[in-house]
């Protein structure tokens, strides 16, 4: 295993609930209503997709850039009060660091939002950070994971991606990586070079190494 790539929202930290709260508040400003079902359409997607979807659902005539800023400001303000790590995430991350396995954070969130999370999680836990601002195509396109591999100088087929969403899993698979999926809002099926677990407490560094070697 040459490297491990961690998703952020819903995998490293429990921000999906925060996203739901902020999206609900912003939708109210647009004069519409938001639900858990609406959120499932957006999990693991980009900010642009979220903005377009919310404008479509609400029918509001608000500039996309303004709506985008409402979402960013709401998330950053909420995250400044602290974040909650997902079970087993920091422990597995630290175990990888102890074994000197390079680690990247690869997220579809914007840099401002990622920085708010990293303030609490610790930027020094990661060798490379790849956000939506660093790529032209976000997940499910493989570009974010291929970018992380290039920055670390590693071969994607010898790396493991840790994700919680179908979009993220698709991106990791398309990049040629093995995948550990911890489904959050949407189900994810087992597949070759993919392990689906209920929590990262079920994974160890040795298990990640074994997975990275399957079919590589």
PDB file of C-alpha atoms in Angstrom:
ATOM      1  CA  UNK A   1       0.000   0.000   0.000  1.00  0.00           C
ATOM      2  CA  UNK A   2       1.602   3.219  -1.170  1.00  0.00           C
ATOM      3  CA  UNK A   3      -0.957   5.653   0.279  1.00  0.00           C
ATOM      4  CA  UNK A   4      -4.424   6.023   1.820  1.00  0.00           C
ATOM      5  CA  UNK A   5      -6.929   8.654   0.677  1.00  0.00           C
ATOM      6  CA  UNK A   6      -9.604   9.832   3.125  1.00  0.00           C
ATOM      7  CA  UNK A   7     -12.843  11.513   2.112  1.00  0.00           C
ATOM      8  CA  UNK A   8     -13.984  14.220   4.552  1.00  0.00           C
ATOM      9  CA  UNK A   9     -17.758  14.743   4.851  1.00  0.00           C
ATOM     10  CA  UNK A  10     -19.438  11.723   6.379  1.00  0.00           C
ATOM     11  CA  UNK A  11     -16.266   9.620   6.412  1.00  0.00           C
ATOM     12  CA  UNK A  12     -13.675  11.521   8.439  1.00  0.00           C
ATOM     13  CA  UNK A  13     -16.067  13.852  10.248  1.00  0.00           C
ATOM     14  CA  UNK A  14     -19.795  13.870  10.902  1.00  0.00           C
ATOM     15  CA  UNK A  15     -20.689  16.883   8.767  1.00  0.00           C
ATOM     16  CA  UNK A  16     -23.618  15.453   6.817  1.00  0.00           C
ATOM     17  CA  UNK A  17     -25.945  16.509   9.658  1.00  0.00           C
ATOM     18  CA  UNK A  18     -24.435  19.994   9.537  1.00  0.00           C
ATOM     19  CA  UNK A  19     -24.969  20.126   5.779  1.00  0.00           C
ATOM     20  CA  UNK A  20     -28.599  19.120   6.265  1.00  0.00           C
ATOM     21  CA  UNK A  21     -29.112  21.908   8.817  1.00  0.00           C
ATOM     22  CA  UNK A  22     -27.477  24.571   6.638  1.00  0.00           C
ATOM     23  CA  UNK A  23     -29.270  23.439   3.472  1.00  0.00           C
ATOM     24  CA  UNK A  24     -32.575  23.510   5.349  1.00  0.00           C
ATOM     25  CA  UNK A  25     -31.896  27.046   6.600  1.00  0.00           C
ATOM     26  CA  UNK A  26     -30.841  28.280   3.160  1.00  0.00           C
ATOM     27  CA  UNK A  27     -33.838  26.646   1.470  1.00  0.00           C
ATOM     28  CA  UNK A  28     -36.101  28.491   3.920  1.00  0.00           C
ATOM     29  CA  UNK A  29     -34.464  31.743   2.767  1.00  0.00           C
ATOM     30  CA  UNK A  30     -35.329  30.719  -0.774  1.00  0.00           C
ATOM     31  CA  UNK A  31     -38.944  30.192   0.244  1.00  0.00           C
ATOM     32  CA  UNK A  32     -38.890  26.407  -0.099  1.00  0.00           C
ATOM     33  CA  UNK A  33     -38.663  23.304   2.037  1.00  0.00           C
ATOM     34  CA  UNK A  34     -35.806  20.830   2.400  1.00  0.00           C
ATOM     35  CA  UNK A  35     -35.806  17.221   3.512  1.00  0.00           C
ATOM     36  CA  UNK A  36     -33.496  14.306   4.191  1.00  0.00           C
ATOM     37  CA  UNK A  37     -34.592  12.875   0.834  1.00  0.00           C
ATOM     38  CA  UNK A  38     -33.402  16.005  -0.955  1.00  0.00           C
ATOM     39  CA  UNK A  39     -30.025  15.703   0.739  1.00  0.00           C
ATOM     40  CA  UNK A  40     -29.552  12.139  -0.494  1.00  0.00           C
ATOM     41  CA  UNK A  41     -29.487  13.470  -4.059  1.00  0.00           C
ATOM     42  CA  UNK A  42     -26.428  15.568  -3.221  1.00  0.00           C
ATOM     43  CA  UNK A  43     -24.269  13.433  -0.920  1.00  0.00           C
ATOM     44  CA  UNK A  44     -20.700  13.313  -2.176  1.00  0.00           C
ATOM     45  CA  UNK A  45     -21.395  15.906  -4.862  1.00  0.00           C
ATOM     46  CA  UNK A  46     -20.011  19.337  -5.658  1.00  0.00           C
ATOM     47  CA  UNK A  47     -21.101  22.770  -4.492  1.00  0.00           C
ATOM     48  CA  UNK A  48     -22.183  23.628  -8.038  1.00  0.00           C
ATOM     49  CA  UNK A  49     -24.468  20.617  -8.138  1.00  0.00           C
ATOM     50  CA  UNK A  50     -25.937  21.580  -4.754  1.00  0.00           C
ATOM     51  CA  UNK A  51     -26.603  25.154  -5.864  1.00  0.00           C
ATOM     52  CA  UNK A  52     -28.233  24.078  -9.129  1.00  0.00           C
ATOM     53  CA  UNK A  53     -30.378  21.489  -7.379  1.00  0.00           C
ATOM     54  CA  UNK A  54     -31.553  23.891  -4.663  1.00  0.00           C
ATOM     55  CA  UNK A  55     -32.473  26.547  -7.201  1.00  0.00           C
ATOM     56  CA  UNK A  56     -34.367  23.956  -9.195  1.00  0.00           C
ATOM     57  CA  UNK A  57     -36.287  22.678  -6.160  1.00  0.00           C
ATOM     58  CA  UNK A  58     -37.130  26.134  -4.838  1.00  0.00           C
ATOM     59  CA  UNK A  59     -37.768  27.887  -8.145  1.00  0.00           C
ATOM     60  CA  UNK A  60     -36.210  30.985  -6.546  1.00  0.00           C
ATOM     61  CA  UNK A  61     -34.610  33.695  -8.662  1.00  0.00           C
ATOM     62  CA  UNK A  62     -31.385  34.095  -6.719  1.00  0.00           C
ATOM     63  CA  UNK A  63     -27.943  34.413  -8.296  1.00  0.00           C
ATOM     64  CA  UNK A  64     -26.063  31.107  -8.028  1.00  0.00           C
ATOM     65  CA  UNK A  65     -23.015  32.913  -6.619  1.00  0.00           C
ATOM     66  CA  UNK A  66     -25.113  34.404  -3.816  1.00  0.00           C
ATOM     67  CA  UNK A  67     -26.658  31.052  -2.894  1.00  0.00           C
ATOM     68  CA  UNK A  68     -23.206  29.469  -2.989  1.00  0.00           C
ATOM     69  CA  UNK A  69     -21.907  32.064  -0.523  1.00  0.00           C
ATOM     70  CA  UNK A  70     -24.855  31.524   1.820  1.00  0.00           C
ATOM     71  CA  UNK A  71     -23.986  27.837   1.971  1.00  0.00           C
ATOM     72  CA  UNK A  72     -20.265  28.455   2.475  1.00  0.00           C
ATOM     73  CA  UNK A  73     -20.806  31.080   5.181  1.00  0.00           C
ATOM     74  CA  UNK A  74     -23.306  28.880   7.005  1.00  0.00           C
ATOM     75  CA  UNK A  75     -21.019  25.838   6.966  1.00  0.00           C
ATOM     76  CA  UNK A  76     -17.879  27.692   8.016  1.00  0.00           C
ATOM     77  CA  UNK A  77     -19.676  29.465  10.857  1.00  0.00           C
ATOM     78  CA  UNK A  78     -21.161  26.194  12.145  1.00  0.00           C
ATOM     79  CA  UNK A  79     -17.892  24.252  11.812  1.00  0.00           C
ATOM     80  CA  UNK A  80     -15.974  26.895  13.738  1.00  0.00           C
ATOM     81  CA  UNK A  81     -17.772  25.699  16.859  1.00  0.00           C
ATOM     82  CA  UNK A  82     -16.232  22.261  16.394  1.00  0.00           C
ATOM     83  CA  UNK A  83     -16.637  19.003  14.507  1.00  0.00           C
ATOM     84  CA  UNK A  84     -17.230  15.407  15.529  1.00  0.00           C
ATOM     85  CA  UNK A  85     -14.969  12.711  14.101  1.00  0.00           C
ATOM     86  CA  UNK A  86     -16.618   9.580  12.731  1.00  0.00           C
ATOM     87  CA  UNK A  87     -16.041   6.410  14.801  1.00  0.00           C
ATOM     88  CA  UNK A  88     -12.584   4.967  14.241  1.00  0.00           C
ATOM     89  CA  UNK A  89     -11.543   7.605  11.706  1.00  0.00           C
ATOM     90  CA  UNK A  90      -8.857   9.436  13.670  1.00  0.00           C
ATOM     91  CA  UNK A  91      -7.585   6.217  15.220  1.00  0.00           C
ATOM     92  CA  UNK A  92      -7.082   4.624  11.791  1.00  0.00           C
ATOM     93  CA  UNK A  93      -5.561   7.822  10.464  1.00  0.00           C
ATOM     94  CA  UNK A  94      -3.066   7.955  13.323  1.00  0.00           C
ATOM     95  CA  UNK A  95      -2.240   4.261  12.911  1.00  0.00           C
ATOM     96  CA  UNK A  96      -1.385   4.909   9.265  1.00  0.00           C
ATOM     97  CA  UNK A  97       0.816   7.814  10.281  1.00  0.00           C
ATOM     98  CA  UNK A  98       2.642   5.636  12.807  1.00  0.00           C
ATOM     99  CA  UNK A  99       3.422   3.145  10.041  1.00  0.00           C
ATOM    100  CA  UNK A 100       4.557   6.011   7.799  1.00  0.00           C
ATOM    101  CA  UNK A 101       1.918   5.437   5.153  1.00  0.00           C
ATOM    102  CA  UNK A 102       1.331   8.679   3.191  1.00  0.00           C
ATOM    103  CA  UNK A 103      -2.186  10.020   3.700  1.00  0.00           C
ATOM    104  CA  UNK A 104      -4.228  12.501   1.669  1.00  0.00           C
ATOM    105  CA  UNK A 105      -7.518  14.226   2.404  1.00  0.00           C
ATOM    106  CA  UNK A 106      -9.574  14.241  -0.808  1.00  0.00           C
ATOM    107  CA  UNK A 107     -12.867  16.119  -0.571  1.00  0.00           C
ATOM    108  CA  UNK A 108     -15.496  17.593  -2.868  1.00  0.00           C
ATOM    109  CA  UNK A 109     -15.931  20.420  -0.367  1.00  0.00           C
ATOM    110  CA  UNK A 110     -14.414  23.822  -1.027  1.00  0.00           C
ATOM    111  CA  UNK A 111     -11.112  24.830   0.560  1.00  0.00           C
ATOM    112  CA  UNK A 112     -12.797  27.203   3.049  1.00  0.00           C
ATOM    113  CA  UNK A 113     -14.948  24.410   4.423  1.00  0.00           C
ATOM    114  CA  UNK A 114     -12.080  21.904   4.496  1.00  0.00           C
ATOM    115  CA  UNK A 115      -9.890  24.385   6.378  1.00  0.00           C
ATOM    116  CA  UNK A 116     -12.593  24.832   9.022  1.00  0.00           C
ATOM    117  CA  UNK A 117     -12.624  21.051   9.562  1.00  0.00           C
ATOM    118  CA  UNK A 118      -8.833  20.757   9.528  1.00  0.00           C
ATOM    119  CA  UNK A 119      -8.595  23.391  12.255  1.00  0.00           C
ATOM    120  CA  UNK A 120      -9.983  20.759  14.629  1.00  0.00           C
ATOM    121  CA  UNK A 121      -8.818  17.521  13.018  1.00  0.00           C
ATOM    122  CA  UNK A 122      -5.254  18.718  12.459  1.00  0.00           C
ATOM    123  CA  UNK A 123      -3.782  19.558   9.083  1.00  0.00           C
ATOM    124  CA  UNK A 124      -0.517  17.886  10.066  1.00  0.00           C
ATOM    125  CA  UNK A 125      -2.289  14.513   9.977  1.00  0.00           C
ATOM    126  CA  UNK A 126      -2.243  14.731   6.159  1.00  0.00           C
ATOM    127  CA  UNK A 127       0.582  14.854   3.646  1.00  0.00           C
ATOM    128  CA  UNK A 128      -1.648  16.263   0.889  1.00  0.00           C
ATOM    129  CA  UNK A 129      -4.985  18.104   0.811  1.00  0.00           C
ATOM    130  CA  UNK A 130      -7.129  18.030  -2.350  1.00  0.00           C
ATOM    131  CA  UNK A 131     -10.340  20.084  -2.357  1.00  0.00           C
ATOM    132  CA  UNK A 132     -12.858  21.104  -5.012  1.00  0.00           C
ATOM    133  CA  UNK A 133     -10.730  24.208  -5.603  1.00  0.00           C
ATOM    134  CA  UNK A 134      -7.805  22.034  -6.726  1.00  0.00           C
ATOM    135  CA  UNK A 135      -9.518  20.162  -9.583  1.00  0.00           C
ATOM    136  CA  UNK A 136     -11.636  20.910 -12.623  1.00  0.00           C
ATOM    137  CA  UNK A 137     -13.896  17.862 -12.156  1.00  0.00           C
ATOM    138  CA  UNK A 138     -15.097  16.639  -8.773  1.00  0.00           C
ATOM    139  CA  UNK A 139     -16.299  13.188  -7.715  1.00  0.00           C
ATOM    140  CA  UNK A 140     -17.567  10.896  -9.228  1.00  0.00           C
ATOM    141  CA  UNK A 141     -14.827  11.829 -11.715  1.00  0.00           C
ATOM    142  CA  UNK A 142     -11.487  10.206 -10.739  1.00  0.00           C
ATOM    143  CA  UNK A 143      -9.568  13.484 -11.065  1.00  0.00           C
ATOM    144  CA  UNK A 144      -9.477  14.258  -7.298  1.00  0.00           C
ATOM    145  CA  UNK A 145      -7.912  10.887  -6.460  1.00  0.00           C
ATOM    146  CA  UNK A 146      -5.592  10.924  -9.445  1.00  0.00           C
ATOM    147  CA  UNK A 147      -4.477  14.402  -8.354  1.00  0.00           C
ATOM    148  CA  UNK A 148      -3.717  13.149  -4.828  1.00  0.00           C
ATOM    149  CA  UNK A 149      -1.742  10.223  -6.236  1.00  0.00           C
ATOM    150  CA  UNK A 150       0.245  12.519  -8.506  1.00  0.00           C
ATOM    151  CA  UNK A 151       1.055  14.918  -5.683  1.00  0.00           C
ATOM    152  CA  UNK A 152       2.266  12.062  -3.505  1.00  0.00           C
ATOM    153  CA  UNK A 153       4.124  10.371  -6.349  1.00  0.00           C
ATOM    154  CA  UNK A 154       2.312   7.060  -5.866  1.00  0.00           C
ATOM    155  CA  UNK A 155       0.585   4.522  -8.118  1.00  0.00           C
ATOM    156  CA  UNK A 156      -3.237   4.688  -7.702  1.00  0.00           C
ATOM    157  CA  UNK A 157      -3.620   0.920  -8.056  1.00  0.00           C
ATOM    158  CA  UNK A 158      -1.479   0.530  -4.929  1.00  0.00           C
ATOM    159  CA  UNK A 159      -3.606   2.931  -2.879  1.00  0.00           C
ATOM    160  CA  UNK A 160      -6.782   2.642  -0.808  1.00  0.00           C
ATOM    161  CA  UNK A 161      -9.652   5.140  -0.862  1.00  0.00           C
ATOM    162  CA  UNK A 162     -11.931   5.488   2.181  1.00  0.00           C
ATOM    163  CA  UNK A 163     -15.381   6.833   1.283  1.00  0.00           C
ATOM    164  CA  UNK A 164     -18.984   7.070   2.472  1.00  0.00           C
ATOM    165  CA  UNK A 165     -20.878   7.947  -0.721  1.00  0.00           C
ATOM    166  CA  UNK A 166     -21.543   6.243  -4.073  1.00  0.00           C
ATOM    167  CA  UNK A 167     -20.021   9.255  -5.847  1.00  0.00           C
ATOM    168  CA  UNK A 168     -16.817   8.937  -3.872  1.00  0.00           C
ATOM    169  CA  UNK A 169     -16.663   5.178  -4.349  1.00  0.00           C
ATOM    170  CA  UNK A 170     -17.127   5.639  -8.098  1.00  0.00           C
ATOM    171  CA  UNK A 171     -14.304   8.182  -8.175  1.00  0.00           C
ATOM    172  CA  UNK A 172     -11.924   5.936  -6.255  1.00  0.00           C
ATOM    173  CA  UNK A 173     -12.748   2.925  -8.392  1.00  0.00           C
ATOM    174  CA  UNK A 174     -12.339   4.878 -11.632  1.00  0.00           C
ATOM    175  CA  UNK A 175      -8.931   6.045 -10.411  1.00  0.00           C
ATOM    176  CA  UNK A 176      -7.907   2.402 -10.019  1.00  0.00           C
ATOM    177  CA  UNK A 177      -7.771   2.405  -6.223  1.00  0.00           C
ATOM    178  CA  UNK A 178      -9.059  -0.214  -3.811  1.00  0.00           C
ATOM    179  CA  UNK A 179     -11.984   1.150  -1.774  1.00  0.00           C
ATOM    180  CA  UNK A 180     -13.273   0.921   1.776  1.00  0.00           C
ATOM    181  CA  UNK A 181     -16.879   2.124   1.890  1.00  0.00           C
ATOM    182  CA  UNK A 182     -18.658   3.199   5.067  1.00  0.00           C
ATOM    183  CA  UNK A 183     -22.166   4.039   3.778  1.00  0.00           C
ATOM    184  CA  UNK A 184     -23.752   7.109   5.363  1.00  0.00           C
ATOM    185  CA  UNK A 185     -26.931   8.283   3.629  1.00  0.00           C
ATOM    186  CA  UNK A 186     -27.013   5.880   0.668  1.00  0.00           C
ATOM    187  CA  UNK A 187     -26.364   2.133   0.403  1.00  0.00           C
ATOM    188  CA  UNK A 188     -23.183   0.828  -1.225  1.00  0.00           C
ATOM    189  CA  UNK A 189     -22.736  -2.728  -2.472  1.00  0.00           C
ATOM    190  CA  UNK A 190     -19.726  -5.001  -2.091  1.00  0.00           C
ATOM    191  CA  UNK A 191     -17.594  -5.353  -5.239  1.00  0.00           C
ATOM    192  CA  UNK A 192     -14.137  -6.522  -6.321  1.00  0.00           C
ATOM    193  CA  UNK A 193     -11.409  -4.552  -4.511  1.00  0.00           C
ATOM    194  CA  UNK A 194     -14.119  -2.956  -2.369  1.00  0.00           C
ATOM    195  CA  UNK A 195     -14.962  -3.667   1.256  1.00  0.00           C
ATOM    196  CA  UNK A 196     -18.150  -2.286   2.817  1.00  0.00           C
ATOM    197  CA  UNK A 197     -18.097  -1.860   6.597  1.00  0.00           C
ATOM    198  CA  UNK A 198     -20.364  -0.280   9.174  1.00  0.00           C
ATOM    199  CA  UNK A 199     -17.592   1.791  10.747  1.00  0.00           C
ATOM    200  CA  UNK A 200     -13.874   2.469  10.419  1.00  0.00           C
ATOM    201  CA  UNK A 201     -13.511   0.813  13.817  1.00  0.00           C
ATOM    202  CA  UNK A 202     -13.793  -2.399  11.746  1.00  0.00           C
ATOM    203  CA  UNK A 203     -10.635  -1.595   9.740  1.00  0.00           C
ATOM    204  CA  UNK A 204      -6.940  -1.860  10.547  1.00  0.00           C
ATOM    205  CA  UNK A 205      -3.794  -0.885   8.650  1.00  0.00           C
ATOM    206  CA  UNK A 206      -3.063  -4.531   7.909  1.00  0.00           C
ATOM    207  CA  UNK A 207      -6.544  -4.960   6.415  1.00  0.00           C
ATOM    208  CA  UNK A 208      -5.994  -1.906   4.221  1.00  0.00           C
ATOM    209  CA  UNK A 209      -2.694  -3.372   3.047  1.00  0.00           C
ATOM    210  CA  UNK A 210      -4.366  -6.663   2.169  1.00  0.00           C
ATOM    211  CA  UNK A 211      -7.118  -4.863   0.248  1.00  0.00           C
ATOM    212  CA  UNK A 212      -4.615  -2.761  -1.721  1.00  0.00           C
ATOM    213  CA  UNK A 213      -2.967  -5.928  -3.022  1.00  0.00           C
ATOM    214  CA  UNK A 214      -6.142  -7.572  -4.325  1.00  0.00           C
ATOM    215  CA  UNK A 215      -6.185  -7.572  -8.099  1.00  0.00           C
ATOM    216  CA  UNK A 216      -3.524  -4.890  -8.336  1.00  0.00           C
TER     217      UNK A 216
END
